[in-house]
Amino acid sequence: MDAAAVSAEQVWTWLGEVADPEIPVISVVDLGIVRAVELIGADECVVTITPTYSGCPAMAVIAEAVTAALRGHGIAKVRLVNQLSPAWTTDWMSESGKIKLHGYGIAPPAQQVVDISGLRAGVKRGAAPQPRVLCPNCGSADTELTSQFGSTPCKALYKCLACREPFDYFKCH
């Protein structure tokens, strides 16, 4: 296929079908790590990606999956550019992706990273407000942090005090 006959919008659609290897229910586009798509000439596509964490072990697998998906759609030359700045943030996740996380049993980020709620009058200086993490199993807000370390570096382990089930929470950062 001639890359010139393909639109950037079509490439975004194809990338929206590439699953994150650690959370297969969410795509790399929903996760917000695909930053840009650029078609160059008749046969090259440049995809800019930002890792969720510096040194994220899934990035090599993601790079291979992105390249394979685009080559599978006939794009001969695929070049990936890793962009580290600005750093990835959970604010870049799509609302659809957050809904998919919840349906998969992982509590999505409970707040935006750029959160000015601590600037309100009456909030103690230095006391960051705790996110209200809803249980993805029963919906209760009666949850507590068990460990800052979950099944992957981007998740924390919580437990629901209502249904007693443990669950992962996708940490804000």
CSV table of C-alpha atoms in Angstrom, one decimal:
chain,number,residue,atom,x,y,z
A,1,MET,CA,0.0,0.0,0.0
A,2,ASP,CA,1.2,3.5,-0.8
A,3,ALA,CA,1.5,5.5,2.5
A,4,ALA,CA,0.5,8.6,0.5
A,5,ALA,CA,-3.0,6.9,0.0
A,6,VAL,CA,-3.3,6.5,3.8
A,7,SER,CA,-4.5,9.3,6.0
A,8,ALA,CA,-3.1,10.1,9.5
A,9,GLU,CA,-6.6,9.6,10.7
A,10,GLN,CA,-6.6,6.0,9.3
A,11,VAL,CA,-3.2,5.4,11.1
A,12,TRP,CA,-4.7,6.6,14.4
A,13,THR,CA,-7.6,4.2,13.9
A,14,TRP,CA,-5.2,1.3,13.3
A,15,LEU,CA,-3.2,2.2,16.3
A,16,GLY,CA,-6.4,2.3,18.3
A,17,GLU,CA,-6.5,-1.5,17.8
A,18,VAL,CA,-3.0,-2.1,19.2
A,19,ALA,CA,-3.5,-3.4,22.7
A,20,ASP,CA,-1.3,-2.5,25.7
A,21,PRO,CA,0.6,-5.8,26.5
A,22,GLU,CA,0.1,-5.4,30.3
A,23,ILE,CA,-3.6,-4.4,30.1
A,24,PRO,CA,-4.9,-5.9,26.9
A,25,VAL,CA,-8.4,-4.3,27.2
A,26,ILE,CA,-6.9,-0.8,26.6
A,27,SER,CA,-5.2,0.4,23.4
A,28,VAL,CA,-2.0,2.3,23.2
A,29,VAL,CA,-4.1,5.2,21.9
A,30,ASP,CA,-6.5,5.0,24.8
A,31,LEU,CA,-3.5,4.8,27.2
A,32,GLY,CA,-2.3,8.1,25.7
A,33,ILE,CA,1.2,7.0,24.8
A,34,VAL,CA,0.9,7.7,21.1
A,35,ARG,CA,1.6,11.4,20.8
A,36,ALA,CA,1.8,12.0,17.1
A,37,VAL,CA,1.5,10.4,13.7
A,38,GLU,CA,3.2,11.8,10.6
A,39,LEU,CA,3.2,10.5,7.1
A,40,ILE,CA,6.3,11.3,5.1
A,41,GLY,CA,6.4,10.9,1.4
A,42,ALA,CA,4.9,7.9,-0.2
A,43,ASP,CA,6.1,5.2,2.1
A,44,GLU,CA,7.0,6.2,5.6
A,45,CYS,CA,5.0,6.7,8.8
A,46,VAL,CA,6.6,8.2,11.9
A,47,VAL,CA,4.8,7.5,15.2
A,48,THR,CA,5.9,9.4,18.3
A,49,ILE,CA,5.3,7.6,21.6
A,50,THR,CA,5.9,8.5,25.2
A,51,PRO,CA,6.5,5.7,27.7
A,52,THR,CA,4.3,5.6,30.8
A,53,TYR,CA,7.4,5.3,32.9
A,54,SER,CA,11.1,5.8,32.1
A,55,GLY,CA,12.4,2.3,31.5
A,56,CYS,CA,8.9,0.8,31.2
A,57,PRO,CA,9.5,-2.8,30.2
A,58,ALA,CA,6.5,-3.0,28.0
A,59,MET,CA,7.8,-0.3,25.6
A,60,ALA,CA,9.8,-2.8,23.5
A,61,VAL,CA,6.7,-5.0,23.1
A,62,ILE,CA,4.6,-1.9,22.3
A,63,ALA,CA,7.1,-0.7,19.6
A,64,GLU,CA,7.0,-4.2,18.0
A,65,ALA,CA,3.2,-4.3,18.1
A,66,VAL,CA,2.8,-0.8,16.6
A,67,THR,CA,5.3,-1.6,13.8
A,68,ALA,CA,3.7,-4.9,13.1
A,69,ALA,CA,0.2,-3.4,12.9
A,70,LEU,CA,1.2,-0.7,10.5
A,71,ARG,CA,3.2,-3.0,8.3
A,72,GLY,CA,0.2,-5.4,8.4
A,73,HIS,CA,-1.8,-2.5,6.8
A,74,GLY,CA,0.8,-2.1,4.1
A,75,ILE,CA,3.0,0.7,5.4
A,76,ALA,CA,6.5,-0.3,4.4
A,77,LYS,CA,8.6,2.0,6.6
A,78,VAL,CA,7.6,2.6,10.2
A,79,ARG,CA,9.8,4.7,12.3
A,80,LEU,CA,9.1,5.1,16.1
A,81,VAL,CA,10.3,8.2,17.9
A,82,ASN,CA,10.5,8.0,21.7
A,83,GLN,CA,9.6,11.4,23.2
A,84,LEU,CA,10.4,11.7,26.9
A,85,SER,CA,9.4,15.3,27.4
A,86,PRO,CA,6.9,16.2,28.4
A,87,ALA,CA,6.6,13.1,30.6
A,88,TRP,CA,3.5,10.9,30.1
A,89,THR,CA,0.7,11.6,32.5
A,90,THR,CA,-2.5,9.7,33.3
A,91,ASP,CA,-4.3,12.9,32.2
A,92,TRP,CA,-3.6,11.8,28.6
A,93,MET,CA,-5.7,8.6,29.0
A,94,SER,CA,-9.0,8.7,27.1
A,95,GLU,CA,-12.3,8.6,28.9
A,96,SER,CA,-13.0,5.5,26.9
A,97,GLY,CA,-9.8,3.9,28.1
A,98,LYS,CA,-10.7,4.7,31.8
A,99,ILE,CA,-14.1,3.1,31.3
A,100,LYS,CA,-12.4,0.0,29.8
A,101,LEU,CA,-10.0,-0.2,32.8
A,102,HIS,CA,-12.9,-0.1,35.2
A,103,GLY,CA,-14.7,-2.8,33.3
A,104,TYR,CA,-11.5,-4.9,33.4
A,105,GLY,CA,-11.4,-4.7,37.2
A,106,ILE,CA,-8.8,-1.9,37.5
A,107,ALA,CA,-9.8,1.3,39.1
A,108,PRO,CA,-8.9,4.2,36.7
A,109,PRO,CA,-7.0,7.3,37.9
A,110,ALA,CA,-9.3,9.1,40.4
A,111,GLN,CA,-8.1,12.6,39.7
A,112,GLN,CA,-6.1,14.6,37.2
A,113,VAL,CA,-2.4,15.0,37.8
A,114,VAL,CA,-2.7,18.7,37.3
A,115,ASP,CA,-5.0,19.1,40.3
A,116,ILE,CA,-5.4,22.5,41.9
A,117,SER,CA,-7.9,21.3,44.6
A,118,GLY,CA,-5.2,21.6,47.3
A,119,LEU,CA,-5.1,25.4,46.7
A,120,ARG,CA,-8.5,25.9,48.2
A,121,ALA,CA,-8.8,27.8,51.5
A,122,GLY,CA,-8.8,25.6,54.5
A,123,VAL,CA,-6.6,22.8,53.1
A,124,LYS,CA,-3.5,22.3,55.2
A,125,ARG,CA,-0.3,23.2,53.5
A,126,GLY,CA,1.6,20.1,52.3
A,127,ALA,CA,-1.4,17.8,52.9
A,128,ALA,CA,-2.3,16.4,49.5
A,129,PRO,CA,-5.9,15.4,49.3
A,130,GLN,CA,-6.3,11.6,49.0
A,131,PRO,CA,-8.0,10.4,45.8
A,132,ARG,CA,-11.4,8.9,46.1
A,133,VAL,CA,-10.8,5.5,44.6
A,134,LEU,CA,-14.0,3.6,43.7
A,135,CYS,CA,-14.0,-0.2,43.8
A,136,PRO,CA,-14.3,-1.5,40.2
A,137,ASN,CA,-16.2,-4.5,41.5
A,138,CYS,CA,-19.0,-3.0,43.6
A,139,GLY,CA,-18.6,0.8,43.1
A,140,SER,CA,-18.1,1.5,46.8
A,141,ALA,CA,-15.9,4.5,47.8
A,142,ASP,CA,-15.1,2.7,51.1
A,143,THR,CA,-11.7,1.6,49.9
A,144,GLU,CA,-8.2,1.8,51.3
A,145,LEU,CA,-4.6,1.6,50.0
A,146,THR,CA,-3.0,-1.7,50.8
A,147,SER,CA,0.3,-1.1,49.0
A,148,GLN,CA,1.8,1.6,46.7
A,149,PHE,CA,3.1,-1.3,44.6
A,150,GLY,CA,0.6,-3.3,42.5
A,151,SER,CA,1.0,-5.8,39.7
A,152,THR,CA,2.9,-3.3,37.6
A,153,PRO,CA,4.8,-0.1,38.5
A,154,CYS,CA,1.9,2.0,37.3
A,155,LYS,CA,-0.6,0.5,39.7
A,156,ALA,CA,-1.2,0.4,43.4
A,157,LEU,CA,-3.0,-2.3,45.4
A,158,TYR,CA,-6.3,-1.3,47.1
A,159,LYS,CA,-8.9,-3.3,48.9
A,160,CYS,CA,-12.6,-2.6,49.1
A,161,LEU,CA,-14.0,-2.5,52.7
A,162,ALA,CA,-17.5,-3.1,51.4
A,163,CYS,CA,-17.1,-6.2,49.2
A,164,ARG,CA,-13.7,-7.2,50.7
A,165,GLU,CA,-12.2,-7.6,47.2
A,166,PRO,CA,-8.6,-6.5,46.4
A,167,PHE,CA,-8.1,-4.6,43.2
A,168,ASP,CA,-5.5,-2.6,41.3
A,169,TYR,CA,-5.7,1.1,41.0
A,170,PHE,CA,-4.0,2.9,38.0
A,171,LYS,CA,-1.9,5.5,39.9
A,172,CYS,CA,-2.1,9.1,38.8
A,173,HIS,CA,1.2,10.5,37.6
